[in-house]
């Protein structure tokens, strides 16, 4: 929730600088790990949910509280579901986004509202410092993929007590994307 609030604050400033801050809040597509804690891994077990980024709220503490409430409500809807049920629910939840993709790819107007604006993902990494042939790994910056109709993907990756954030976006839709990174850092 704090990561989403930090990203929302950066997005709010970035969009306001471009005079493109929407009146309605941006909605984040958030991947959700559905692998059981006792699982040793292997393959993907990921669902998804949508969370309001409250970018329409100026006060950062109120914005964080709003994001937390939205995130908790999203998690509550999935509580008690099996991994397969979460993935099916995620597909149903994201089905309207398929129309956004069709609109983006075809250029044809599709009379449906935008259901999501940005992907924000948080990937846990190693807690200990890693070395390769004596060279210390300083940081890891994730590179993710924005999809059609979603011009921005923000992925955070933890490593050895730090959190590194990667911003990948469509340069035509989001010119000067490096400014978003600066605003988010601030």
PDB file of C-alpha atoms in Angstrom:
ATOM      1  CA  UNK A   1       0.000   0.000   0.000  1.00  0.00           C
ATOM      2  CA  UNK A   2       2.854   2.366   0.814  1.00  0.00           C
ATOM      3  CA  UNK A   3       4.561   1.556  -2.489  1.00  0.00           C
ATOM      4  CA  UNK A   4       1.314   2.262  -4.363  1.00  0.00           C
ATOM      5  CA  UNK A   5       0.911   5.548  -2.447  1.00  0.00           C
ATOM      6  CA  UNK A   6       4.470   6.593  -3.321  1.00  0.00           C
ATOM      7  CA  UNK A   7       3.852   5.763  -6.988  1.00  0.00           C
ATOM      8  CA  UNK A   8       0.494   7.569  -6.876  1.00  0.00           C
ATOM      9  CA  UNK A   9       2.167  10.685  -5.485  1.00  0.00           C
ATOM     10  CA  UNK A  10       4.761  10.597  -8.252  1.00  0.00           C
ATOM     11  CA  UNK A  11       2.061  10.028 -10.891  1.00  0.00           C
ATOM     12  CA  UNK A  12      -0.038  12.882  -9.502  1.00  0.00           C
ATOM     13  CA  UNK A  13       2.878  15.348  -9.697  1.00  0.00           C
ATOM     14  CA  UNK A  14       3.990  14.063 -13.108  1.00  0.00           C
ATOM     15  CA  UNK A  15       0.514  14.376 -14.636  1.00  0.00           C
ATOM     16  CA  UNK A  16      -0.108  17.765 -12.981  1.00  0.00           C
ATOM     17  CA  UNK A  17       3.164  19.077 -14.483  1.00  0.00           C
ATOM     18  CA  UNK A  18       1.874  18.048 -17.924  1.00  0.00           C
ATOM     19  CA  UNK A  19      -1.567  19.517 -17.109  1.00  0.00           C
ATOM     20  CA  UNK A  20      -3.044  16.031 -17.655  1.00  0.00           C
ATOM     21  CA  UNK A  21      -4.117  15.095 -14.115  1.00  0.00           C
ATOM     22  CA  UNK A  22      -7.533  13.441 -14.476  1.00  0.00           C
ATOM     23  CA  UNK A  23     -10.387  14.302 -12.130  1.00  0.00           C
ATOM     24  CA  UNK A  24     -11.010  10.602 -11.482  1.00  0.00           C
ATOM     25  CA  UNK A  25      -8.368   8.469  -9.742  1.00  0.00           C
ATOM     26  CA  UNK A  26      -6.046   6.262 -11.738  1.00  0.00           C
ATOM     27  CA  UNK A  27      -6.656   2.542 -11.289  1.00  0.00           C
ATOM     28  CA  UNK A  28      -3.734   0.157 -10.833  1.00  0.00           C
ATOM     29  CA  UNK A  29      -3.649  -3.384 -12.118  1.00  0.00           C
ATOM     30  CA  UNK A  30      -1.847  -5.223  -9.295  1.00  0.00           C
ATOM     31  CA  UNK A  31      -0.527  -8.774  -9.742  1.00  0.00           C
ATOM     32  CA  UNK A  32      -1.206 -11.010  -6.736  1.00  0.00           C
ATOM     33  CA  UNK A  33       0.860 -14.062  -5.783  1.00  0.00           C
ATOM     34  CA  UNK A  34      -1.503 -16.996  -5.218  1.00  0.00           C
ATOM     35  CA  UNK A  35       1.163 -19.604  -4.545  1.00  0.00           C
ATOM     36  CA  UNK A  36       0.672 -21.326  -1.168  1.00  0.00           C
ATOM     37  CA  UNK A  37       3.307 -20.340   1.423  1.00  0.00           C
ATOM     38  CA  UNK A  38       4.503 -23.948   1.669  1.00  0.00           C
ATOM     39  CA  UNK A  39       5.088 -24.116  -2.122  1.00  0.00           C
ATOM     40  CA  UNK A  40       8.698 -24.393  -3.280  1.00  0.00           C
ATOM     41  CA  UNK A  41       7.958 -22.469  -6.474  1.00  0.00           C
ATOM     42  CA  UNK A  42       8.183 -23.370 -10.112  1.00  0.00           C
ATOM     43  CA  UNK A  43       5.930 -21.808 -12.739  1.00  0.00           C
ATOM     44  CA  UNK A  44       3.639 -18.853 -12.338  1.00  0.00           C
ATOM     45  CA  UNK A  45       0.781 -18.701  -9.876  1.00  0.00           C
ATOM     46  CA  UNK A  46      -0.425 -15.145 -10.243  1.00  0.00           C
ATOM     47  CA  UNK A  47      -3.829 -13.537 -10.058  1.00  0.00           C
ATOM     48  CA  UNK A  48      -4.631  -9.838 -10.296  1.00  0.00           C
ATOM     49  CA  UNK A  49      -6.781  -7.180  -8.783  1.00  0.00           C
ATOM     50  CA  UNK A  50      -7.581  -3.519  -9.322  1.00  0.00           C
ATOM     51  CA  UNK A  51      -6.784  -0.834  -6.743  1.00  0.00           C
ATOM     52  CA  UNK A  52      -7.622   2.871  -6.762  1.00  0.00           C
ATOM     53  CA  UNK A  53      -4.488   5.024  -6.609  1.00  0.00           C
ATOM     54  CA  UNK A  54      -6.505   7.986  -5.260  1.00  0.00           C
ATOM     55  CA  UNK A  55      -4.616  10.367  -7.550  1.00  0.00           C
ATOM     56  CA  UNK A  56      -7.572  12.729  -7.276  1.00  0.00           C
ATOM     57  CA  UNK A  57      -6.678  13.343  -3.603  1.00  0.00           C
ATOM     58  CA  UNK A  58      -4.028  15.971  -2.877  1.00  0.00           C
ATOM     59  CA  UNK A  59      -3.266  15.154   0.775  1.00  0.00           C
ATOM     60  CA  UNK A  60      -0.715  12.264   0.838  1.00  0.00           C
ATOM     61  CA  UNK A  61      -1.982  10.806   4.139  1.00  0.00           C
ATOM     62  CA  UNK A  62      -5.594  10.794   2.972  1.00  0.00           C
ATOM     63  CA  UNK A  63      -4.403   9.326  -0.349  1.00  0.00           C
ATOM     64  CA  UNK A  64      -2.576   6.514   1.499  1.00  0.00           C
ATOM     65  CA  UNK A  65      -5.652   5.781   3.630  1.00  0.00           C
ATOM     66  CA  UNK A  66      -7.834   5.639   0.499  1.00  0.00           C
ATOM     67  CA  UNK A  67      -5.390   3.328  -1.292  1.00  0.00           C
ATOM     68  CA  UNK A  68      -5.203   1.093   1.784  1.00  0.00           C
ATOM     69  CA  UNK A  69      -9.003   0.866   1.954  1.00  0.00           C
ATOM     70  CA  UNK A  70      -9.194   0.002  -1.761  1.00  0.00           C
ATOM     71  CA  UNK A  71      -6.411  -2.573  -1.445  1.00  0.00           C
ATOM     72  CA  UNK A  72      -7.969  -4.210   1.621  1.00  0.00           C
ATOM     73  CA  UNK A  73     -11.340  -4.432  -0.110  1.00  0.00           C
ATOM     74  CA  UNK A  74      -9.705  -6.051  -3.149  1.00  0.00           C
ATOM     75  CA  UNK A  75      -7.856  -8.571  -0.957  1.00  0.00           C
ATOM     76  CA  UNK A  76     -11.016  -9.311   1.051  1.00  0.00           C
ATOM     77  CA  UNK A  77     -12.852 -10.291  -2.139  1.00  0.00           C
ATOM     78  CA  UNK A  78     -10.181 -12.958  -2.761  1.00  0.00           C
ATOM     79  CA  UNK A  79      -9.837 -14.201   0.811  1.00  0.00           C
ATOM     80  CA  UNK A  80     -10.771 -17.844   1.130  1.00  0.00           C
ATOM     81  CA  UNK A  81     -10.562 -18.531  -2.614  1.00  0.00           C
ATOM     82  CA  UNK A  82      -8.362 -21.291  -3.963  1.00  0.00           C
ATOM     83  CA  UNK A  83      -5.510 -20.327  -6.292  1.00  0.00           C
ATOM     84  CA  UNK A  84      -7.547 -21.523  -9.291  1.00  0.00           C
ATOM     85  CA  UNK A  85     -10.558 -19.494  -8.152  1.00  0.00           C
ATOM     86  CA  UNK A  86      -8.402 -16.366  -7.735  1.00  0.00           C
ATOM     87  CA  UNK A  87      -7.033 -16.782 -11.255  1.00  0.00           C
ATOM     88  CA  UNK A  88     -10.562 -17.248 -12.666  1.00  0.00           C
ATOM     89  CA  UNK A  89     -11.802 -14.237 -10.687  1.00  0.00           C
ATOM     90  CA  UNK A  90      -8.838 -12.217 -11.973  1.00  0.00           C
ATOM     91  CA  UNK A  91      -9.663 -13.129 -15.576  1.00  0.00           C
ATOM     92  CA  UNK A  92     -13.276 -12.064 -15.054  1.00  0.00           C
ATOM     93  CA  UNK A  93     -12.204  -8.838 -13.340  1.00  0.00           C
ATOM     94  CA  UNK A  94      -9.812  -7.972 -16.163  1.00  0.00           C
ATOM     95  CA  UNK A  95     -12.093  -9.041 -19.042  1.00  0.00           C
ATOM     96  CA  UNK A  96     -13.232  -5.461 -19.780  1.00  0.00           C
ATOM     97  CA  UNK A  97      -9.571  -4.531 -20.250  1.00  0.00           C
ATOM     98  CA  UNK A  98      -9.571  -6.831 -23.303  1.00  0.00           C
ATOM     99  CA  UNK A  99     -11.856  -4.294 -24.980  1.00  0.00           C
ATOM    100  CA  UNK A 100      -9.306  -1.590 -24.143  1.00  0.00           C
ATOM    101  CA  UNK A 101      -6.622  -3.688 -25.838  1.00  0.00           C
ATOM    102  CA  UNK A 102      -8.845  -4.157 -28.897  1.00  0.00           C
ATOM    103  CA  UNK A 103      -9.493  -0.426 -29.048  1.00  0.00           C
ATOM    104  CA  UNK A 104      -5.764   0.347 -28.716  1.00  0.00           C
ATOM    105  CA  UNK A 105      -4.732  -2.178 -31.373  1.00  0.00           C
ATOM    106  CA  UNK A 106      -7.451  -1.351 -33.894  1.00  0.00           C
ATOM    107  CA  UNK A 107      -7.766   2.377 -33.415  1.00  0.00           C
ATOM    108  CA  UNK A 108     -11.541   1.938 -33.478  1.00  0.00           C
ATOM    109  CA  UNK A 109     -13.629   3.670 -30.860  1.00  0.00           C
ATOM    110  CA  UNK A 110     -15.051   1.171 -28.387  1.00  0.00           C
ATOM    111  CA  UNK A 111     -17.748   2.652 -26.151  1.00  0.00           C
ATOM    112  CA  UNK A 112     -16.421   1.297 -22.853  1.00  0.00           C
ATOM    113  CA  UNK A 113     -14.721   3.146 -20.038  1.00  0.00           C
ATOM    114  CA  UNK A 114     -11.071   2.549 -19.244  1.00  0.00           C
ATOM    115  CA  UNK A 115     -10.890   0.019 -16.411  1.00  0.00           C
ATOM    116  CA  UNK A 116      -7.195   0.333 -15.556  1.00  0.00           C
ATOM    117  CA  UNK A 117      -4.367   2.743 -16.236  1.00  0.00           C
ATOM    118  CA  UNK A 118      -1.099   1.378 -14.887  1.00  0.00           C
ATOM    119  CA  UNK A 119       0.427  -1.855 -13.616  1.00  0.00           C
ATOM    120  CA  UNK A 120       2.164  -1.667 -10.239  1.00  0.00           C
ATOM    121  CA  UNK A 121       3.974  -4.796  -9.152  1.00  0.00           C
ATOM    122  CA  UNK A 122       6.175  -5.569  -6.167  1.00  0.00           C
ATOM    123  CA  UNK A 123       8.516  -8.540  -6.579  1.00  0.00           C
ATOM    124  CA  UNK A 124      10.371  -9.761  -3.501  1.00  0.00           C
ATOM    125  CA  UNK A 125      14.021 -10.490  -4.139  1.00  0.00           C
ATOM    126  CA  UNK A 126      16.935 -11.846  -2.140  1.00  0.00           C
ATOM    127  CA  UNK A 127      17.392 -10.426   1.353  1.00  0.00           C
ATOM    128  CA  UNK A 128      21.132 -11.057   1.386  1.00  0.00           C
ATOM    129  CA  UNK A 129      23.801  -9.337  -0.711  1.00  0.00           C
ATOM    130  CA  UNK A 130      24.788 -11.370  -3.757  1.00  0.00           C
ATOM    131  CA  UNK A 131      28.208 -11.720  -5.350  1.00  0.00           C
ATOM    132  CA  UNK A 132      29.469 -13.160  -8.613  1.00  0.00           C
ATOM    133  CA  UNK A 133      33.162 -13.967  -8.821  1.00  0.00           C
ATOM    134  CA  UNK A 134      33.825 -11.491  -6.042  1.00  0.00           C
ATOM    135  CA  UNK A 135      31.842  -8.635  -7.615  1.00  0.00           C
ATOM    136  CA  UNK A 136      29.034  -7.325  -5.420  1.00  0.00           C
ATOM    137  CA  UNK A 137      25.597  -6.907  -6.979  1.00  0.00           C
ATOM    138  CA  UNK A 138      24.710  -3.296  -6.159  1.00  0.00           C
ATOM    139  CA  UNK A 139      21.077  -3.094  -7.311  1.00  0.00           C
ATOM    140  CA  UNK A 140      18.456  -4.800  -9.421  1.00  0.00           C
ATOM    141  CA  UNK A 141      16.185  -2.718 -11.627  1.00  0.00           C
ATOM    142  CA  UNK A 142      13.195  -4.612 -12.980  1.00  0.00           C
ATOM    143  CA  UNK A 143      12.100  -4.321 -16.592  1.00  0.00           C
ATOM    144  CA  UNK A 144       8.472  -5.177 -17.220  1.00  0.00           C
ATOM    145  CA  UNK A 145       6.136  -4.869 -20.155  1.00  0.00           C
ATOM    146  CA  UNK A 146       3.325  -2.353 -20.576  1.00  0.00           C
ATOM    147  CA  UNK A 147       0.449  -3.842 -22.556  1.00  0.00           C
ATOM    148  CA  UNK A 148      -1.708  -2.299 -25.234  1.00  0.00           C
ATOM    149  CA  UNK A 149      -3.880   0.464 -23.728  1.00  0.00           C
ATOM    150  CA  UNK A 150      -1.742   0.532 -20.583  1.00  0.00           C
ATOM    151  CA  UNK A 151       1.084   2.966 -21.241  1.00  0.00           C
ATOM    152  CA  UNK A 152       2.978   2.415 -17.979  1.00  0.00           C
ATOM    153  CA  UNK A 153       4.316  -0.461 -15.914  1.00  0.00           C
ATOM    154  CA  UNK A 154       5.945   0.229 -12.544  1.00  0.00           C
ATOM    155  CA  UNK A 155       7.692  -2.727 -10.957  1.00  0.00           C
ATOM    156  CA  UNK A 156       9.551  -2.667  -7.646  1.00  0.00           C
ATOM    157  CA  UNK A 157      12.118  -5.299  -6.738  1.00  0.00           C
ATOM    158  CA  UNK A 158      13.561  -5.682  -3.263  1.00  0.00           C
ATOM    159  CA  UNK A 159      17.197  -6.590  -2.810  1.00  0.00           C
ATOM    160  CA  UNK A 160      19.369  -6.660   0.318  1.00  0.00           C
ATOM    161  CA  UNK A 161      17.259  -4.155   2.256  1.00  0.00           C
ATOM    162  CA  UNK A 162      16.671  -1.786  -0.676  1.00  0.00           C
ATOM    163  CA  UNK A 163      13.772  -1.305  -3.042  1.00  0.00           C
ATOM    164  CA  UNK A 164      14.609  -0.584  -6.690  1.00  0.00           C
ATOM    165  CA  UNK A 165      11.854   0.638  -8.985  1.00  0.00           C
ATOM    166  CA  UNK A 166      11.694   0.278 -12.766  1.00  0.00           C
ATOM    167  CA  UNK A 167       9.467   2.462 -14.942  1.00  0.00           C
ATOM    168  CA  UNK A 168       8.668   1.186 -18.434  1.00  0.00           C
ATOM    169  CA  UNK A 169       6.317   3.252 -20.540  1.00  0.00           C
ATOM    170  CA  UNK A 170       5.136   4.328 -23.947  1.00  0.00           C
ATOM    171  CA  UNK A 171       7.205   7.425 -24.766  1.00  0.00           C
ATOM    172  CA  UNK A 172       4.466   8.859 -26.983  1.00  0.00           C
ATOM    173  CA  UNK A 173       1.823   8.591 -24.265  1.00  0.00           C
ATOM    174  CA  UNK A 174       4.233   9.563 -21.474  1.00  0.00           C
ATOM    175  CA  UNK A 175       6.927  11.906 -22.750  1.00  0.00           C
ATOM    176  CA  UNK A 176       9.779  12.652 -20.337  1.00  0.00           C
ATOM    177  CA  UNK A 177       9.111   9.500 -18.317  1.00  0.00           C
ATOM    178  CA  UNK A 178      12.305  10.101 -16.334  1.00  0.00           C
ATOM    179  CA  UNK A 179      10.448  12.969 -14.616  1.00  0.00           C
ATOM    180  CA  UNK A 180       8.033  10.414 -13.166  1.00  0.00           C
ATOM    181  CA  UNK A 181      10.972   8.570 -11.625  1.00  0.00           C
ATOM    182  CA  UNK A 182      12.246  11.827 -10.110  1.00  0.00           C
ATOM    183  CA  UNK A 183       8.811  12.764  -8.707  1.00  0.00           C
ATOM    184  CA  UNK A 184       8.363   9.266  -7.297  1.00  0.00           C
ATOM    185  CA  UNK A 185      11.755   9.415  -5.645  1.00  0.00           C
ATOM    186  CA  UNK A 186      10.920  12.752  -4.071  1.00  0.00           C
TER     187      UNK A 186
END
